[in-house]
Amino acid sequence: MTGVLGAIADDFTGATDVAVAFRRGGLRTLLYFGVPPETEALPPHDAIVIALKSRAIPVADAVSSSLDALRWLRNRQAEQIYFKYCSTFDSTPRGNIGPVLDALSRALPPGSVVMTPSSPEHGRTQYQGHLFVGDTLLAESPMRDHPATPMTDSQLPRLLRAQTDTPVALITHDVVRRGETAVREAVDGKTGYVLVDALTEDDLRLLGRVVVDSPLVAGAAGLAAGLAAARASATPLVTEARTPAGRAAVLSGSCSARTLEQVAVMTRLGRPAYRLDPVATPDPDVLAVEALAWYDSLTDVGAPLIYSSSSPADLKRTQEELGVARSAEILEKATGLIAIGLAERGVGRLIAAGGETSGAIVTALGVRGGVIGAEAAPGVPWIHPVGDGHPALLLKSGNFGDPDLLATASGS
């Protein structure tokens, strides 16, 4: 397929992940946070990624924002759309994966929609329709206790059927093993949504070739990489994979098990750490002022950590005290204000852990897009924002990165 590849991601960290996948595949990729204005001037590109915050918002809002992104991309000659959702299929029984897929598929030329959340690089694989995190079924992984989207079922067709009336089919790995022709024939015999098993990067490259002419494809960064490889331009990348310099700070809101490990590593290393407690201080403005006053009191002892990440039990107590929506609102607003304050104080590198945290920071700083730089971990690139005065950003999905990622990325 020729023309532009457009991607709609349901959170900001997922958008950076898929942008990296496209870039690695040789596509000149632009990344925007939110739908850009119609007047946005675009440099030469093969792919455009639009990052939304649509994963956990009300279904109607997720559908509306996704359709806005689709219209913008179609107006920029995007002939193929990739809907990027999380590799752990984060969703509730009502959505938002199914409803957004329904809306996008209705707005695009008809055809089956091939998808898989498999991303072996991140330890996610689909086998016999079941999603594995490493060698553990999704429902037995720490995602079972996710505060917003607890995943208590590992069977993907069943999960998706609960969110849509569109037929959901499965192509198992025995078909994938038989090769590209067998998969194409199996896909041609299906309607609606087609989940395909994938265990390896080779499987995903095969699927990328299968879907290279499909109007709509969906999945995590693994299939995005396979699709990019199938579409890759012969033109070398023009962006430089740079690692930024300057003072750093870490803002962490994710409560995933991996992020909690990463926070623990920073504290064990003696990094200055300040915990945001919305129960003790339920006013986000005051919470931010107190955190920035703490930052101002520091001497030069290494990049600090400001965090609200907590164990499932502590998070449950916070949500019971304040309510889920109110606690999230307080922390997101406070985090955005802290990010502004840190940038004003000369912090040149901001590391964010968690999709909602990343979204709050990008929104507060007014960052509309950026150039993808070097990766601090697979799928976790530095972003050099367009415009002046913004710090470089590292937006880390909660489950991504080795235990020492936050410490090493914020090191000098």
Coordinates of N, CA, C and O in Angstrom, one line a residue, residues 9-16 33 51-58 62 65 86 90-92 96 146-149 251-256 259 276 306 308-309 315 319 324-325 327-337 339 351-365 393-399:
A9 N -3.7 6.1 19.0 CA -3.4 5.4 20.2 C -4.3 5.8 21.3 O -4.6 7.0 21.5
D10 N -4.6 4.9 22.2 CA -5.6 5.2 23.3 C -4.9 5.7 24.5 O -5.6 6.0 25.5
D11 N -3.6 5.9 24.6 CA -3.0 6.7 25.6 C -1.6 7.2 25.1 O -1.1 6.8 24.0
F12 N -1.0 8.0 25.9 CA 0.2 8.7 25.4 C 1.4 7.8 25.4 O 2.2 7.9 24.5
T13 N 1.6 7.0 26.4 CA 2.7 6.1 26.4 C 2.6 5.0 25.3 O 3.6 4.7 24.6
G14 N 1.4 4.6 25.0 CA 1.2 3.6 23.9 C 1.5 4.3 22.6 O 2.0 3.6 21.6
A15 N 1.2 5.6 22.5 CA 1.5 6.3 21.2 C 3.0 6.3 21.0 O 3.5 6.2 19.9
T16 N 3.8 6.6 22.0 CA 5.3 6.6 21.8 C 5.8 5.2 21.5 O 6.7 5.1 20.6
F33 N 0.4 14.9 20.3 CA -0.4 14.6 21.5 C -1.8 15.3 21.3 O -1.8 16.5 21.4
A51 N -1.8 10.6 19.7 CA -1.9 10.1 21.0 C -3.2 10.7 21.6 O -3.3 11.9 21.7
L52 N -4.1 9.9 22.1 CA -5.3 10.3 22.8 C -5.2 9.8 24.2 O -4.3 9.0 24.6
K53 N -6.1 10.3 25.1 CA -6.3 9.8 26.4 C -7.7 9.1 26.5 O -8.6 9.6 27.2
S54 N -7.9 8.1 25.7 CA -9.2 7.5 25.5 C -9.4 6.1 26.1 O -10.5 5.6 26.0
R55 N -8.4 5.6 26.8 CA -8.5 4.2 27.3 C -9.5 4.1 28.3 O -10.3 3.1 28.3
A56 N -9.6 5.0 29.3 CA -10.4 4.8 30.5 C -11.5 5.8 30.6 O -12.2 5.8 31.7
I57 N -11.7 6.7 29.6 CA -12.8 7.7 29.7 C -14.1 7.1 29.3 O -14.2 5.9 28.8
P58 N -15.2 7.8 29.5 CA -16.5 7.2 29.1 C -16.5 6.8 27.6 O -15.8 7.4 26.8
A62 N -14.6 8.4 24.3 CA -13.5 7.7 23.6 C -13.8 7.6 22.1 O -13.0 7.8 21.2
S65 N -13.5 11.2 20.4 CA -12.2 11.7 20.2 C -11.5 10.8 19.1 O -10.7 11.4 18.3
C86 N -3.5 -1.3 24.3 CA -2.4 -1.8 25.2 C -2.2 -3.3 24.9 O -3.1 -4.0 24.6
D90 N -6.0 -3.7 28.0 CA -6.7 -3.0 29.1 C -8.0 -2.5 28.7 O -8.1 -1.6 27.7
S91 N -9.1 -2.9 29.3 CA -10.4 -2.5 29.0 C -11.4 -3.0 30.1 O -11.0 -3.8 30.9
T92 N -12.6 -2.5 30.0 CA -13.6 -3.0 30.9 C -14.6 -3.8 30.1 O -14.5 -3.9 28.8
N96 N -12.9 0.2 26.3 CA -13.3 1.0 25.2 C -12.8 0.4 23.8 O -13.0 1.0 22.8
H146 N -5.3 -4.5 38.5 CA -5.2 -3.1 37.9 C -6.3 -2.3 38.5 O -7.5 -2.7 38.5
P147 N -6.0 -1.0 39.0 CA -7.1 -0.3 39.7 C -8.2 0.2 38.7 O -9.4 0.3 39.2
A148 N -7.9 0.5 37.5 CA -8.9 1.0 36.6 C -9.5 0.0 35.7 O -10.7 0.0 35.4
T149 N -8.6 -1.0 35.2 CA -9.1 -2.0 34.2 C -8.6 -3.3 34.7 O -7.7 -3.9 34.1
L251 N 8.5 11.8 37.6 CA 7.1 11.9 38.1 C 6.4 10.5 37.8 O 6.2 10.1 36.7
S252 N 6.0 9.9 38.9 CA 5.4 8.5 38.7 C 4.1 8.4 39.3 O 3.9 8.7 40.5
G253 N 3.1 8.0 38.5 CA 1.7 7.8 39.0 C 1.2 6.4 38.8 O 0.2 6.0 39.3
S254 N 1.9 5.6 38.0 CA 1.5 4.2 37.7 C 1.6 3.4 39.0 O 2.5 3.5 39.8
C255 N 0.6 2.5 39.1 CA 0.6 1.6 40.3 C 0.9 0.1 39.8 O 0.6 -0.8 40.5
S256 N 1.4 0.0 38.6 CA 1.7 -1.4 38.1 C 2.9 -2.0 38.9 O 3.7 -1.3 39.5
T259 N 6.3 -0.7 37.8 CA 6.7 0.7 38.2 C 7.0 0.7 39.7 O 7.9 1.4 40.1
L276 N 3.2 12.0 46.9 CA 2.0 12.8 46.8 C 0.8 12.0 47.5 O 0.5 10.9 47.1
I306 N 9.2 12.2 42.4 CA 7.9 12.7 43.0 C 6.9 11.7 42.5 O 6.7 11.6 41.3
S308 N 3.1 9.2 43.2 CA 1.8 8.8 43.8 C 1.6 7.3 43.7 O 0.6 6.8 44.2
S309 N 2.6 6.6 43.0 CA 2.5 5.2 42.9 C 2.3 4.5 44.2 O 3.0 4.9 45.2
L315 N -3.8 2.0 47.3 CA -4.6 2.6 46.3 C -6.1 2.4 46.6 O -6.9 3.4 46.4
Q319 N -8.9 5.4 47.1 CA -10.1 5.5 46.3 C -11.4 5.4 47.1 O -12.4 6.0 46.8
V324 N -12.9 7.1 43.1 CA -11.9 6.8 42.0 C -11.7 8.1 41.2 O -10.5 8.5 40.9
A325 N -12.7 8.7 40.7 CA -12.6 9.8 39.8 C -12.0 11.0 40.5 O -11.1 11.7 39.9
S327 N -9.9 11.1 43.2 CA -8.5 10.9 43.5 C -7.7 11.0 42.2 O -6.6 11.6 42.3
A328 N -8.2 10.5 41.1 CA -7.4 10.6 39.9 C -7.4 12.1 39.4 O -6.3 12.6 39.0
E329 N -8.4 12.8 39.6 CA -8.5 14.2 39.2 C -7.5 15.0 40.0 O -6.7 15.9 39.5
I330 N -7.4 14.8 41.3 CA -6.5 15.5 42.2 C -5.0 15.3 41.7 O -4.2 16.2 41.6
L331 N -4.7 14.0 41.5 CA -3.3 13.6 41.2 C -2.9 14.1 39.8 O -1.8 14.6 39.6
E332 N -3.8 14.0 38.9 CA -3.5 14.4 37.5 C -3.2 16.0 37.5 O -2.3 16.4 36.9
K333 N -4.1 16.7 38.1 CA -3.9 18.2 38.1 C -2.6 18.6 38.9 O -1.9 19.4 38.4
A334 N -2.4 17.9 40.0 CA -1.2 18.2 40.8 C 0.0 17.9 40.0 O 1.0 18.7 40.0
T335 N 0.0 16.7 39.3 CA 1.2 16.3 38.5 C 1.5 17.3 37.4 O 2.6 17.6 37.1
G336 N 0.4 17.8 36.7 CA 0.6 18.8 35.7 C 1.2 20.0 36.2 O 2.1 20.6 35.6
L337 N 0.7 20.5 37.4 CA 1.3 21.7 37.9 C 2.7 21.6 38.4 O 3.6 22.5 38.2
A339 N 4.9 19.5 37.0 CA 5.7 19.5 35.7 C 6.0 20.9 35.2 O 7.1 21.2 34.8
I351 N 10.9 12.4 33.3 CA 10.6 11.0 33.1 C 9.3 10.8 33.7 O 9.1 11.1 34.9
A352 N 8.3 10.3 33.0 CA 6.9 10.0 33.5 C 6.6 8.5 33.5 O 6.9 7.9 32.4
A353 N 6.1 8.0 34.5 CA 5.7 6.6 34.6 C 4.2 6.5 34.7 O 3.6 6.9 35.7
G354 N 3.6 5.9 33.7 CA 2.2 5.8 33.7 C 1.5 6.6 32.6 O 1.9 7.7 32.3
G355 N 0.5 6.0 31.9 CA -0.2 6.6 30.8 C -0.9 7.9 31.3 O -0.8 8.9 30.6
E356 N -1.7 7.8 32.4 CA -2.4 9.0 32.8 C -1.5 10.1 33.3 O -1.7 11.3 33.1
T357 N -0.4 9.7 34.0 CA 0.6 10.7 34.4 C 1.3 11.4 33.2 O 1.4 12.6 33.2
S358 N 1.6 10.6 32.2 CA 2.2 11.1 31.0 C 1.2 12.1 30.3 O 1.7 13.2 29.9
G359 N 0.0 11.7 30.2 CA -1.0 12.6 29.6 C -1.1 13.9 30.4 O -1.3 15.0 29.8
A360 N -1.1 13.9 31.7 CA -1.3 15.1 32.5 C -0.1 16.0 32.3 O -0.2 17.2 32.2
I361 N 1.1 15.4 32.2 CA 2.3 16.2 32.0 C 2.3 16.9 30.6 O 2.6 18.1 30.5
V362 N 2.1 16.1 29.6 CA 2.1 16.7 28.2 C 1.0 17.8 28.1 O 1.3 18.8 27.5
T363 N -0.2 17.5 28.6 CA -1.2 18.5 28.5 C -0.9 19.8 29.3 O -1.1 20.9 28.8
A364 N -0.4 19.6 30.5 CA -0.1 20.8 31.3 C 1.0 21.7 30.6 O 1.0 22.9 30.7
L365 N 2.0 21.0 30.1 CA 3.1 21.7 29.5 C 2.8 22.3 28.1 O 3.5 23.1 27.6
L393 N 11.1 14.6 27.1 CA 10.2 13.8 27.8 C 10.5 12.3 27.6 O 10.7 11.9 26.4
L394 N 10.4 11.5 28.6 CA 10.4 10.1 28.5 C 9.1 9.6 29.1 O 8.9 9.7 30.4
L395 N 8.2 9.1 28.3 CA 6.9 8.7 28.8 C 6.8 7.2 28.8 O 6.7 6.5 27.8
K396 N 6.8 6.6 30.0 CA 6.9 5.2 30.2 C 5.6 4.6 30.6 O 5.0 4.9 31.6
S397 N 5.1 3.6 29.8 CA 4.0 2.8 30.2 C 4.2 2.1 31.5 O 5.4 1.7 31.8
G398 N 3.2 1.9 32.3 CA 3.4 1.4 33.7 C 4.2 0.1 33.7 O 5.0 -0.1 34.6
N399 N 3.9 -0.8 32.8 CA 4.5 -2.2 32.8 C 5.9 -2.3 32.1 O 6.5 -3.3 32.2

